[in-house]
C-alpha cells in the first residue's frame, strides 16, 4: 500500500477555501509580522468550563519527510510532516510534542511543513517553512515561522509566494538552512521558479538572492494543468560548509541543490554573493539531498530520476571532494540493478566516513537501507537475499508498540510484514550517538538505539519511535451508545475501532482493507451493526460488521462503483443506503448481497439515516433535501434553499424521529447551520451561526432536556469548536487558540456515554478528543454576545471564587501566563471582573479570551462578553503574554468584584 498524505484537491475545491498525547500549557500562537496585533489572537472564546485535549492514539499514520537533529545540543530533534505540522522530540518521554496546533482555519495551509532548521549556535531557535500547496488549492501564501523557545511560541514572516509541504518533491531537502557560523543568516529554496531566498535578520525579513542563476525546471508531470504535477520543484536543499567560516562571520562555502537534471548542484565560495554550477557533476538525475561530512570534506548526493516521494526508477549516490574538486560515483549497486531512487542520507558525526542512505522508492519487496564505513567505497545492506526468495536481515523489527504497522498481512517471500517502510526520504544518525538512528516512512518514524551492531556482524533492533506524532486525515467519526467508544474513518490507513482512547489499536479495519475509508455508520438501535465504505484499487469498496467493528466481512456492490462515497445504516440494522462514487444511490436489505437503485435522488448525494425510524433515510444534493420512507427505495425532494455550494454535512438526532441538523456551505453563498424538526420538510437557520461545517451530538448535560450539540463553526466572528446544551439557543467555544488544528470541517461527534466529551476530525493531526472539566454540565451554556445583565464587577453576593495562575513559558524579557477563574459558589456569575497587583514591573502585552486595563502594577481583567456567565463549579480561562525585567513572579492575591478569591 502506498501510504501517504495524498493531495486533497477534491476536498479543498469543495471547501471553497479552499499518543494519548495530552496537550496542556503554552498557547503557541503565531504572530505574523504583516498583521495587526489585534488580529493575532481571538478576543472572544473560552468555555464556561475548561477543556483539555489529547489525541485518540494511533501513533503515526502519515508521511514524515524530514527529521532534523540539532548539531550542538544532545537529544534536540525535530520532525516535519507534509500535512500535519511539526514536532519536537521529548527525550524524557520518548515521544514527539506537536508545535503547530495553533494554526487556524484561515491559514490551514501552514500545517504543511516543507522544511525545518534548528540553529546550531543558539539551540533555542528553530525555523519552519510552511505552506501545503503551491497552486490554487491553498488560499494563503507560505511563511517562514521562527521561534526562540523551541517551538513553544512562534512569529511568522509571510512570503510573497506559496510553499508546498504536500507537493511532489516534498521529501527532498532541507530547503531551509541556518548559517552555522552567523546564525542571523538563513537561506530558503523556493518552488515554482521563485529561486533562492535569504534572510540576514534571523528570519524576520526575506529577499531573493538575485545572483542565483537557476530557479529549477523539473516538474513531475508537465502535462498536468492543475498546478500540482506541473509545478517547478525549484530549489530543493541548502548545505553550508562550516569550515569556511568562523563564529560571527558568514560561512563562505554554500552548496545548493536544484531541481534540474543537467544542473543540479551549485556553489558559492564568497558567502552567497556569486554562484556557479559545479563542474563535473552527475547529470540525468535530481539531487534529493546534499549532506557534507565536514570531517572528511566530502559532499554526498543522493540522486533519483524523479522528484519523489512515490516515484523513482533509477538512482545513484555521488561523492564530491570539496578540496580536490573530484567527483566519484559511490553508489552501492550498479545502475542497471536499481529500480528505485536514493533519498535519505546521513553521515555519522562521531565517526568520519560512516554514512547511510535509503532506497526511498523501493516499494517491492521492501525499502532498502545502505551503510558504509569507508566514505562510500564499500557498502552493506539492511537485508540481502540468502536464496531467493528468502531474505537474510541484519535487523529485527519489533512493532509491538504499534501493531497495526503489519497491516494484518501475511505476504509471500521476499515481502515481509511489517516492512522496513516505503517513501523513506528521511534518515538521520544522531550526531551525538552513533547507536541512534531515526528514519521516516509513509506511515511512521522508525529508529534504533543499537545501530553499530550492524558493523560487528550482529543484528540491531528497529522499533517505532513515533509516539505523540499523530498524522492521520480523518474523514468520518462515530461514537455508538454501546461497544467501543469511537469508530473512525481515515485516509490512507482505513480506520480503527478505538476501545481505549489512550492505547494504540491492534489493527486497522480489514476484510476489506480500504486505502481510505470515506464514510461509516452504525445502526442506532443495534450498535453491533456497522457499515463502512471507501476507496480501493478494486472491489469491494464496502464492509460490514455485526460485532461493533471488531470483525468485518466484505460486501457486494452495484455495478460501476469507483469510490466509497457515503453510506447509512437503518436504525435497526435491517438495511442500508449507499451513495458510492461511479454509481447512483442504491439500497439493500440485509448485508448487501444485492443492491437496487434508488429513485428520486441524484447520483452523488450525501446520505444519512433517521436514528429512530428504520424505514426513513435522508439525502442532500445541490441545495435540496431528500427523504425516503420506504428504506431508501424511493426519495422525494423536500426542503430547498439550502447551501448549493461547498461541503454540506448533516446528522439526525439519536432517538428522535425527524430531528435533523445540517451544516455547510461556502463563503460565496449560503453558509451556516440549519435545523429541521419535520423530517426535512422545512429547515430553520440559526441566525447567530455565521458558518458551520460539521455537526454531531453527545450526552445531554445534567438537567438538560436536549442532547449536547457540537459544531465546527464560526460564531461571534470566531472560528472554533462549539458546544450547546440547549438545542442551539446558546453556544460556547470549547477549544482555544492553542488548539485549532487548521481544518476541522470533516466530522465531529460527541460521546453518548460521557457528558462533554467530543471527537474532532483534523486533516493531518489525527482525532482530537476534548474532555470537559465539568463532568455533569450546566443546564444551559452562555451564548456569545449576550447581555451580562448586571455590572460585571458585581457578582452575586454569595458567589465565591478561586484562581489558578500559571506561568506557562518564560524568555528573556517576557513570559506567558494562563489564568483559570473557578466559581466555587452556588449561584452563577453573570459577568466577572478579576483584579490583582503584579509584583515588580510586569505588564500585560497581548491578552486573549478577555480584555484588560492596567494602571501601574494594578490589573483589572474583564470577561469577553459571552464567557461572562460561569455556572457553579465551572471555570473561565484566559491567557496573556507579558513583559518584565524580572522572573515573572505570580501575583499572590486576586479579587472578584472587590472580594478576595482563594488562590490555587
CSV table of N, CA and C in Angstrom, one decimal, residues 308-455:
chain,number,residue,atom,x,y,z
A,308,UNK,N,10.2,12.3,-6.6
A,308,UNK,CA,9.6,11.5,-5.5
A,308,UNK,C,8.4,12.3,-4.9
A,309,UNK,N,7.8,11.8,-3.8
A,309,UNK,CA,8.3,10.7,-3.0
A,309,UNK,C,7.8,9.3,-3.3
A,310,UNK,N,6.8,9.3,-4.3
A,310,UNK,CA,6.3,8.0,-4.7
A,310,UNK,C,7.1,7.3,-5.7
A,311,UNK,N,7.5,8.1,-6.7
A,311,UNK,CA,8.1,7.6,-7.9
A,311,UNK,C,9.6,7.6,-7.8
A,312,UNK,N,10.3,7.0,-8.8
A,312,UNK,CA,11.7,6.9,-8.9
A,312,UNK,C,12.1,5.5,-9.3
A,313,UNK,N,12.7,5.4,-10.5
A,313,UNK,CA,13.0,4.1,-11.1
A,313,UNK,C,14.5,3.9,-11.2
A,314,UNK,N,15.3,4.9,-11.1
A,314,UNK,CA,16.8,4.8,-11.1
A,314,UNK,C,17.4,5.8,-10.2
A,315,UNK,N,18.6,5.5,-9.7
A,315,UNK,CA,19.2,6.4,-8.8
A,315,UNK,C,20.7,6.1,-8.6
A,316,UNK,N,21.4,7.1,-8.1
A,316,UNK,CA,22.8,7.0,-7.8
A,316,UNK,C,23.2,7.7,-6.5
A,317,UNK,N,24.4,7.5,-6.0
A,317,UNK,CA,24.9,8.2,-4.9
A,317,UNK,C,26.3,8.7,-5.4
A,318,UNK,N,26.6,10.0,-5.3
A,318,UNK,CA,27.9,10.5,-5.7
A,318,UNK,C,28.5,11.3,-4.5
A,319,UNK,N,29.8,11.3,-4.6
A,319,UNK,CA,30.6,12.0,-3.6
A,319,UNK,C,31.5,13.0,-4.3
A,320,UNK,N,31.5,14.2,-3.6
A,320,UNK,CA,32.3,15.3,-4.2
A,320,UNK,C,33.3,15.7,-3.1
A,321,UNK,N,34.6,15.7,-3.5
A,321,UNK,CA,35.7,16.1,-2.7
A,321,UNK,C,35.8,17.6,-2.8
A,322,UNK,N,35.4,18.3,-1.7
A,322,UNK,CA,35.4,19.8,-1.7
A,322,UNK,C,36.8,20.4,-1.8
A,323,UNK,N,37.8,19.6,-1.5
A,323,UNK,CA,39.2,20.1,-1.6
A,323,UNK,C,39.8,19.9,-3.0
A,324,UNK,N,39.6,18.7,-3.6
A,324,UNK,CA,40.2,18.5,-4.9
A,324,UNK,C,39.3,18.8,-6.0
A,325,UNK,N,38.0,18.8,-5.7
A,325,UNK,CA,37.0,19.0,-6.8
A,325,UNK,C,36.7,17.7,-7.6
A,326,UNK,N,37.1,16.6,-7.1
A,326,UNK,CA,36.9,15.3,-7.8
A,326,UNK,C,35.5,14.8,-7.4
A,327,UNK,N,34.8,14.3,-8.4
A,327,UNK,CA,33.5,13.6,-8.3
A,327,UNK,C,33.7,12.1,-8.4
A,328,UNK,N,33.1,11.3,-7.5
A,328,UNK,CA,33.2,9.9,-7.6
A,328,UNK,C,31.8,9.2,-7.4
A,329,UNK,N,31.4,8.3,-8.3
A,329,UNK,CA,30.2,7.6,-8.1
A,329,UNK,C,30.4,6.5,-7.0
A,330,UNK,N,29.8,6.6,-5.9
A,330,UNK,CA,29.9,5.7,-4.8
A,330,UNK,C,28.6,4.9,-4.5
A,331,UNK,N,27.9,4.7,-5.6
A,331,UNK,CA,26.6,4.0,-5.4
A,331,UNK,C,26.8,2.6,-4.9
A,332,UNK,N,25.9,2.1,-4.1
A,332,UNK,CA,26.1,0.8,-3.5
A,332,UNK,C,25.8,-0.4,-4.5
A,333,UNK,N,25.0,-0.1,-5.6
A,333,UNK,CA,24.7,-1.1,-6.6
A,333,UNK,C,24.9,-0.5,-8.0
A,334,UNK,N,25.0,-1.4,-8.9
A,334,UNK,CA,25.2,-0.9,-10.3
A,334,UNK,C,23.9,-0.2,-10.8
A,335,UNK,N,24.1,0.8,-11.6
A,335,UNK,CA,22.9,1.5,-12.1
A,335,UNK,C,21.9,0.6,-12.8
A,336,UNK,N,22.4,-0.4,-13.5
A,336,UNK,CA,21.4,-1.4,-14.2
A,336,UNK,C,20.6,-2.1,-13.2
A,337,UNK,N,21.1,-2.3,-11.9
A,337,UNK,CA,20.4,-3.1,-10.9
A,337,UNK,C,19.4,-2.3,-10.1
A,338,UNK,N,19.4,-1.0,-10.3
A,338,UNK,CA,18.5,-0.1,-9.5
A,338,UNK,C,17.1,-0.1,-10.2
A,339,UNK,N,16.1,-0.1,-9.4
A,339,UNK,CA,14.7,0.1,-9.8
A,339,UNK,C,14.1,1.1,-8.9
A,340,UNK,N,14.9,1.9,-8.3
A,340,UNK,CA,14.5,2.9,-7.3
A,340,UNK,C,15.5,4.1,-7.3
A,341,UNK,N,15.0,5.2,-6.7
A,341,UNK,CA,15.9,6.3,-6.5
A,341,UNK,C,16.4,6.3,-5.0
A,342,UNK,N,17.5,7.1,-4.8
A,342,UNK,CA,18.1,7.2,-3.5
A,342,UNK,C,17.6,8.5,-2.9
A,343,UNK,N,17.2,8.5,-1.6
A,343,UNK,CA,16.7,9.7,-1.0
A,343,UNK,C,17.4,10.0,0.3
A,344,UNK,N,17.0,9.4,1.4
A,344,UNK,CA,17.6,9.7,2.7
A,344,UNK,C,19.0,9.5,2.8
A,345,UNK,N,19.8,10.4,3.4
A,345,UNK,CA,21.2,10.2,3.6
A,345,UNK,C,21.7,10.9,4.9
A,346,UNK,N,22.6,10.3,5.6
A,346,UNK,CA,23.1,10.9,6.8
A,346,UNK,C,24.5,10.5,7.0
A,347,UNK,N,25.3,11.3,7.6
A,347,UNK,CA,26.7,10.9,8.0
A,347,UNK,C,26.8,10.9,9.5
A,348,UNK,N,27.6,10.0,10.0
A,348,UNK,CA,27.9,9.8,11.4
A,348,UNK,C,28.9,10.9,11.9
A,349,UNK,N,28.4,11.9,12.6
A,349,UNK,CA,29.3,13.0,13.0
A,349,UNK,C,30.4,12.5,14.1
A,350,UNK,N,30.1,11.3,14.7
A,350,UNK,CA,31.1,10.8,15.6
A,350,UNK,C,32.1,9.9,14.9
A,351,UNK,N,31.8,9.5,13.7
A,351,UNK,CA,32.7,8.5,13.0
A,351,UNK,C,32.9,9.0,11.6
A,352,UNK,N,33.9,9.8,11.3
A,352,UNK,CA,34.1,10.3,10.0
A,352,UNK,C,34.2,9.2,8.9
A,353,UNK,N,33.5,9.4,7.8
A,353,UNK,CA,33.5,8.4,6.8
A,353,UNK,C,32.4,7.4,6.9
A,354,UNK,N,31.6,7.4,8.0
A,354,UNK,CA,30.5,6.5,8.1
A,354,UNK,C,29.2,7.2,7.6
A,355,UNK,N,28.5,6.6,6.8
A,355,UNK,CA,27.2,7.2,6.2
A,355,UNK,C,26.2,6.1,5.9
A,356,UNK,N,25.0,6.6,5.8
A,356,UNK,CA,23.8,5.7,5.5
A,356,UNK,C,23.0,6.4,4.4
A,357,UNK,N,22.3,5.5,3.6
A,357,UNK,CA,21.4,6.1,2.6
A,357,UNK,C,20.2,5.1,2.4
A,358,UNK,N,19.1,5.6,1.9
A,358,UNK,CA,17.9,4.8,1.6
A,358,UNK,C,17.5,4.7,0.2
A,359,UNK,N,16.9,3.6,-0.2
A,359,UNK,CA,16.3,3.5,-1.5
A,359,UNK,C,14.8,3.8,-1.3
A,360,UNK,N,14.5,5.1,-1.4
A,360,UNK,CA,13.2,5.6,-0.9
A,360,UNK,C,12.0,5.0,-1.7
A,361,UNK,N,12.2,4.7,-3.0
A,361,UNK,CA,11.1,4.3,-3.8
A,361,UNK,C,11.1,2.8,-4.1
A,362,UNK,N,11.8,2.1,-3.3
A,362,UNK,CA,11.8,0.6,-3.5
A,362,UNK,C,10.5,0.1,-2.8
A,363,UNK,N,9.4,0.0,-3.5
A,363,UNK,CA,8.2,-0.4,-2.9
A,363,UNK,C,8.1,-1.9,-2.7
A,364,UNK,N,8.7,-2.6,-3.7
A,364,UNK,CA,8.6,-4.1,-3.6
A,364,UNK,C,10.0,-4.7,-3.7
A,365,UNK,N,10.4,-5.6,-2.9
A,365,UNK,CA,9.6,-6.2,-1.8
A,365,UNK,C,9.7,-5.4,-0.5
A,366,UNK,N,10.5,-4.4,-0.5
A,366,UNK,CA,10.7,-3.6,0.7
A,366,UNK,C,11.6,-2.4,0.4
A,367,UNK,N,11.7,-1.5,1.3
A,367,UNK,CA,12.7,-0.4,1.1
A,367,UNK,C,14.1,-1.1,1.5
A,368,UNK,N,15.1,-0.4,1.1
A,368,UNK,CA,16.5,-0.8,1.4
A,368,UNK,C,17.2,0.3,2.1
A,369,UNK,N,18.1,-0.1,3.1
A,369,UNK,CA,18.9,0.9,3.8
A,369,UNK,C,20.3,0.4,3.6
A,370,UNK,N,21.2,1.3,3.2
A,370,UNK,CA,22.6,1.0,2.9
A,370,UNK,C,23.5,1.7,4.0
A,371,UNK,N,24.7,1.1,4.3
A,371,UNK,CA,25.6,1.7,5.2
A,371,UNK,C,27.0,1.5,4.8
A,372,UNK,N,27.8,2.5,4.9
A,372,UNK,CA,29.2,2.5,4.5
A,372,UNK,C,30.1,3.0,5.7
A,373,UNK,N,31.2,2.5,6.0
A,373,UNK,CA,32.1,3.0,7.0
A,373,UNK,C,33.4,3.5,6.3
A,374,UNK,N,33.5,3.5,5.0
A,374,UNK,CA,34.7,4.0,4.3
A,374,UNK,C,34.4,5.0,3.2
A,375,UNK,N,33.5,6.0,3.6
A,375,UNK,CA,33.2,7.1,2.7
A,375,UNK,C,32.5,6.7,1.4
A,376,UNK,N,31.8,5.5,1.4
A,376,UNK,CA,31.1,5.1,0.3
A,376,UNK,C,31.9,4.2,-0.6
A,377,UNK,N,33.1,3.8,-0.3
A,377,UNK,CA,33.9,2.9,-1.1
A,377,UNK,C,33.2,1.5,-1.2
A,378,UNK,N,32.7,1.0,0.0
A,378,UNK,CA,32.0,-0.2,0.1
A,378,UNK,C,30.8,0.0,0.9
A,379,UNK,N,29.8,-0.9,0.7
A,379,UNK,CA,28.5,-0.8,1.4
A,379,UNK,C,28.0,-2.1,1.9
A,380,UNK,N,27.2,-2.1,2.9
A,380,UNK,CA,26.4,-3.3,3.3
A,380,UNK,C,25.0,-2.9,3.3
A,381,UNK,N,24.1,-3.9,3.2
A,381,UNK,CA,22.6,-3.6,3.1
A,381,UNK,C,21.9,-4.1,4.4
A,382,UNK,N,20.8,-3.5,4.7
A,382,UNK,CA,20.0,-3.9,5.8
A,382,UNK,C,19.5,-5.3,5.6
A,383,UNK,N,19.2,-5.7,4.4
A,383,UNK,CA,18.9,-7.1,4.1
A,383,UNK,C,19.4,-7.6,2.8
A,384,UNK,N,19.7,-8.8,2.6
A,384,UNK,CA,20.1,-9.4,1.4
A,384,UNK,C,19.3,-10.7,1.1
A,385,UNK,N,19.4,-11.2,-0.1
A,385,UNK,CA,18.8,-12.5,-0.4
A,385,UNK,C,19.8,-13.6,0.1
A,386,UNK,N,19.3,-14.5,0.8
A,386,UNK,CA,20.1,-15.7,1.1
A,386,UNK,C,20.0,-16.7,-0.1
A,387,UNK,N,18.8,-17.2,-0.3
A,387,UNK,CA,18.5,-17.9,-1.5
A,387,UNK,C,17.1,-17.5,-1.9
A,388,UNK,N,17.0,-16.8,-3.0
A,388,UNK,CA,15.8,-16.2,-3.4
A,388,UNK,C,14.6,-17.2,-3.4
A,389,UNK,N,13.5,-16.8,-2.8
A,389,UNK,CA,13.0,-15.5,-2.4
A,389,UNK,C,13.3,-15.2,-0.9
A,390,UNK,N,14.1,-16.0,-0.3
A,390,UNK,CA,14.3,-15.9,1.2
A,390,UNK,C,15.3,-14.8,1.4
A,391,UNK,N,15.1,-14.1,2.6
A,391,UNK,CA,15.9,-12.9,2.9
A,391,UNK,C,16.8,-13.2,4.2
A,392,UNK,N,17.9,-12.6,4.3
A,392,UNK,CA,18.7,-12.5,5.5
A,392,UNK,C,18.8,-11.1,5.9
A,393,UNK,N,18.2,-10.8,7.1
A,393,UNK,CA,18.1,-9.5,7.6
A,393,UNK,C,19.2,-9.2,8.7
A,394,UNK,N,19.8,-8.0,8.6
A,394,UNK,CA,20.7,-7.6,9.7
A,394,UNK,C,20.0,-7.0,10.9
A,395,UNK,N,18.7,-6.9,10.9
A,395,UNK,CA,17.9,-6.3,11.9
A,395,UNK,C,16.8,-7.2,12.3
A,396,UNK,N,16.2,-6.8,13.5
A,396,UNK,CA,14.9,-7.3,13.9
A,396,UNK,C,14.0,-6.1,14.0
A,397,UNK,N,12.7,-6.3,13.5
A,397,UNK,CA,11.8,-5.2,13.5
A,397,UNK,C,10.6,-5.5,14.5
A,398,UNK,N,10.5,-4.8,15.6
A,398,UNK,CA,9.6,-5.0,16.6
A,398,UNK,C,8.5,-3.9,16.6
A,399,UNK,N,7.3,-4.2,16.1
A,399,UNK,CA,6.2,-3.2,16.1
A,399,UNK,C,5.2,-3.5,17.1
A,400,UNK,N,5.5,-4.1,18.2
A,400,UNK,CA,4.5,-4.4,19.2
A,400,UNK,C,3.9,-3.2,19.8
A,401,UNK,N,4.6,-2.1,19.8
A,401,UNK,CA,4.0,-0.8,20.3
A,401,UNK,C,3.0,-0.2,19.3
A,402,UNK,N,3.2,-0.5,18.1
A,402,UNK,CA,2.2,0.0,17.0
A,402,UNK,C,1.9,-1.2,16.1
A,403,UNK,N,1.1,-2.2,16.6
A,403,UNK,CA,1.0,-3.4,15.9
A,403,UNK,C,0.3,-3.3,14.5
A,404,UNK,N,-0.5,-2.3,14.3
A,404,UNK,CA,-1.1,-2.2,13.0
A,404,UNK,C,-0.2,-2.0,11.8
A,405,UNK,N,1.1,-1.7,12.2
A,405,UNK,CA,2.1,-1.5,11.1
A,405,UNK,C,2.3,-2.7,10.3
A,406,UNK,N,1.9,-3.9,10.7
A,406,UNK,CA,1.9,-5.1,9.9
A,406,UNK,C,0.8,-5.1,8.9
A,407,UNK,N,-0.1,-4.3,9.0
A,407,UNK,CA,-1.3,-4.2,8.1
A,407,UNK,C,-2.1,-5.6,8.1
A,408,UNK,N,-1.8,-6.4,9.1
A,408,UNK,CA,-2.5,-7.7,9.1
A,408,UNK,C,-2.1,-8.6,8.0
A,409,UNK,N,-1.0,-8.3,7.4
A,409,UNK,CA,-0.6,-9.0,6.1
A,409,UNK,C,0.2,-10.3,6.4
A,410,UNK,N,0.1,-11.2,5.5
A,410,UNK,CA,1.0,-12.4,5.6
A,410,UNK,C,1.5,-12.7,4.2
A,411,UNK,N,2.4,-11.8,3.7
A,411,UNK,CA,2.8,-11.9,2.3
A,411,UNK,C,3.8,-13.1,2.1
A,412,UNK,N,3.9,-13.5,0.9
A,412,UNK,CA,4.9,-14.5,0.5
A,412,UNK,C,6.3,-13.8,0.3
A,413,UNK,N,7.3,-14.5,0.7
A,413,UNK,CA,8.7,-14.0,0.5
A,413,UNK,C,8.9,-13.6,-1.0
A,414,UNK,N,9.6,-12.6,-1.2
A,414,UNK,CA,10.5,-11.9,-0.3
A,414,UNK,C,9.9,-10.7,0.5
A,415,UNK,N,8.6,-10.5,0.3
A,415,UNK,CA,8.0,-9.5,1.1
A,415,UNK,C,7.9,-10.0,2.6
A,416,UNK,N,7.8,-9.0,3.5
A,416,UNK,CA,7.7,-9.3,4.9
A,416,UNK,C,6.6,-8.4,5.5
A,417,UNK,N,6.1,-8.8,6.6
A,417,UNK,CA,5.1,-7.9,7.3
A,417,UNK,C,5.5,-8.0,8.8
A,418,UNK,N,5.8,-6.8,9.4
A,418,UNK,CA,5.8,-5.5,8.7
A,418,UNK,C,7.1,-5.3,7.8
A,419,UNK,N,6.9,-4.2,7.0
A,419,UNK,CA,8.1,-3.9,6.1
A,419,UNK,C,9.0,-2.8,6.9
A,420,UNK,N,10.2,-2.7,6.3
A,420,UNK,CA,11.0,-1.6,6.8
A,420,UNK,C,10.4,-0.3,6.4
A,421,UNK,N,9.6,-0.2,5.4
A,421,UNK,CA,8.9,1.0,5.1
A,421,UNK,C,8.9,1.3,3.6
A,422,UNK,N,8.4,2.5,3.3
A,422,UNK,CA,8.4,3.0,1.9
A,422,UNK,C,8.4,4.5,2.0
A,423,UNK,N,8.7,5.2,0.9
A,423,UNK,CA,8.9,6.6,1.0
A,423,UNK,C,9.9,7.1,2.0
A,424,UNK,N,11.0,6.4,2.1
A,424,UNK,CA,12.0,6.6,3.2
A,424,UNK,C,12.9,7.7,2.7
A,425,UNK,N,12.4,8.9,2.7
A,425,UNK,CA,13.2,10.1,2.2
A,425,UNK,C,14.0,10.7,3.4
A,426,UNK,N,13.7,10.4,4.6
A,426,UNK,CA,14.5,11.0,5.7
A,426,UNK,C,15.1,9.9,6.5
A,427,UNK,N,16.4,10.0,6.8
A,427,UNK,CA,17.2,9.1,7.7
A,427,UNK,C,18.2,10.0,8.3
A,428,UNK,N,18.3,9.9,9.6
A,428,UNK,CA,19.3,10.7,10.3
A,428,UNK,C,20.0,9.9,11.5
A,429,UNK,N,21.3,9.9,11.5
A,429,UNK,CA,22.1,9.4,12.6
A,429,UNK,C,22.2,10.5,13.6
A,430,UNK,N,22.0,10.2,14.9
A,430,UNK,CA,22.1,11.1,15.9
A,430,UNK,C,23.5,11.7,15.9
A,431,UNK,N,23.7,13.0,15.8
A,431,UNK,CA,25.1,13.5,15.8
A,431,UNK,C,25.9,13.3,17.1
A,432,UNK,N,25.2,12.9,18.2
A,432,UNK,CA,25.9,12.7,19.4
A,432,UNK,C,26.0,11.2,19.8
A,433,UNK,N,25.3,10.3,19.1
A,433,UNK,CA,25.2,8.9,19.5
A,433,UNK,C,25.2,8.1,18.2
A,434,UNK,N,26.3,7.4,17.9
A,434,UNK,CA,26.4,6.6,16.7
A,434,UNK,C,25.4,5.4,16.8
A,435,UNK,N,24.9,5.1,17.9
A,435,UNK,CA,24.0,3.9,18.0
A,435,UNK,C,22.5,4.3,17.7
A,436,UNK,N,22.2,5.6,17.7
A,436,UNK,CA,20.8,6.0,17.5
A,436,UNK,C,20.6,6.6,16.1
A,437,UNK,N,19.6,6.0,15.4
A,437,UNK,CA,19.2,6.5,14.1
A,437,UNK,C,17.7,6.5,14.0
A,438,UNK,N,17.2,7.5,13.3
A,438,UNK,CA,15.7,7.5,13.1
A,438,UNK,C,15.5,7.7,11.6
A,439,UNK,N,14.4,7.1,11.1
A,439,UNK,CA,14.1,7.4,9.7
A,439,UNK,C,12.6,7.4,9.5
A,440,UNK,N,12.1,8.3,8.6
A,440,UNK,CA,10.7,8.4,8.4
A,440,UNK,C,10.2,7.6,7.2
A,441,UNK,N,9.0,7.1,7.3
A,441,UNK,CA,8.4,6.4,6.2
A,441,UNK,C,7.0,7.0,5.8
A,442,UNK,N,6.3,6.4,5.0
A,442,UNK,CA,5.0,6.9,4.6
A,442,UNK,C,3.9,6.7,5.7
A,443,UNK,N,4.3,6.0,6.8
A,443,UNK,CA,3.4,5.6,7.9
A,443,UNK,C,3.9,5.9,9.3
A,444,UNK,N,5.2,6.1,9.5
A,444,UNK,CA,5.7,6.2,10.8
A,444,UNK,C,7.1,6.7,10.9
A,445,UNK,N,7.6,6.8,12.1
A,445,UNK,CA,9.1,7.0,12.3
A,445,UNK,C,9.6,5.8,13.0
A,446,UNK,N,10.6,5.2,12.3
A,446,UNK,CA,11.3,4.0,12.9
A,446,UNK,C,12.6,4.5,13.4
A,447,UNK,N,13.2,3.7,14.3
A,447,UNK,CA,14.5,4.0,14.8
A,447,UNK,C,15.2,2.9,15.5
A,448,UNK,N,16.4,3.1,15.8
A,448,UNK,CA,17.2,2.1,16.6
A,448,UNK,C,18.1,2.8,17.6
A,449,UNK,N,18.5,2.1,18.6
A,449,UNK,CA,19.4,2.6,19.6
A,449,UNK,C,20.6,1.6,19.7
A,450,UNK,N,20.8,0.7,18.8
A,450,UNK,CA,22.0,-0.2,18.8
A,450,UNK,C,22.5,-0.4,17.4
A,451,UNK,N,22.6,0.7,16.7
A,451,UNK,CA,22.9,0.7,15.2
A,451,UNK,C,24.2,0.1,14.9
A,452,UNK,N,25.2,0.4,15.8
A,452,UNK,CA,26.6,-0.1,15.5
A,452,UNK,C,26.7,-1.6,15.5
A,453,UNK,N,25.7,-2.3,16.0
A,453,UNK,CA,25.7,-3.8,15.9
A,453,UNK,C,25.8,-4.2,14.5
A,454,UNK,N,25.3,-3.4,13.6
A,454,UNK,CA,25.4,-3.6,12.2
A,454,UNK,C,26.8,-3.9,11.7
A,455,UNK,N,27.8,-3.1,12.2
A,455,UNK,CA,29.2,-3.2,11.8
A,455,UNK,C,29.9,-4.4,12.4
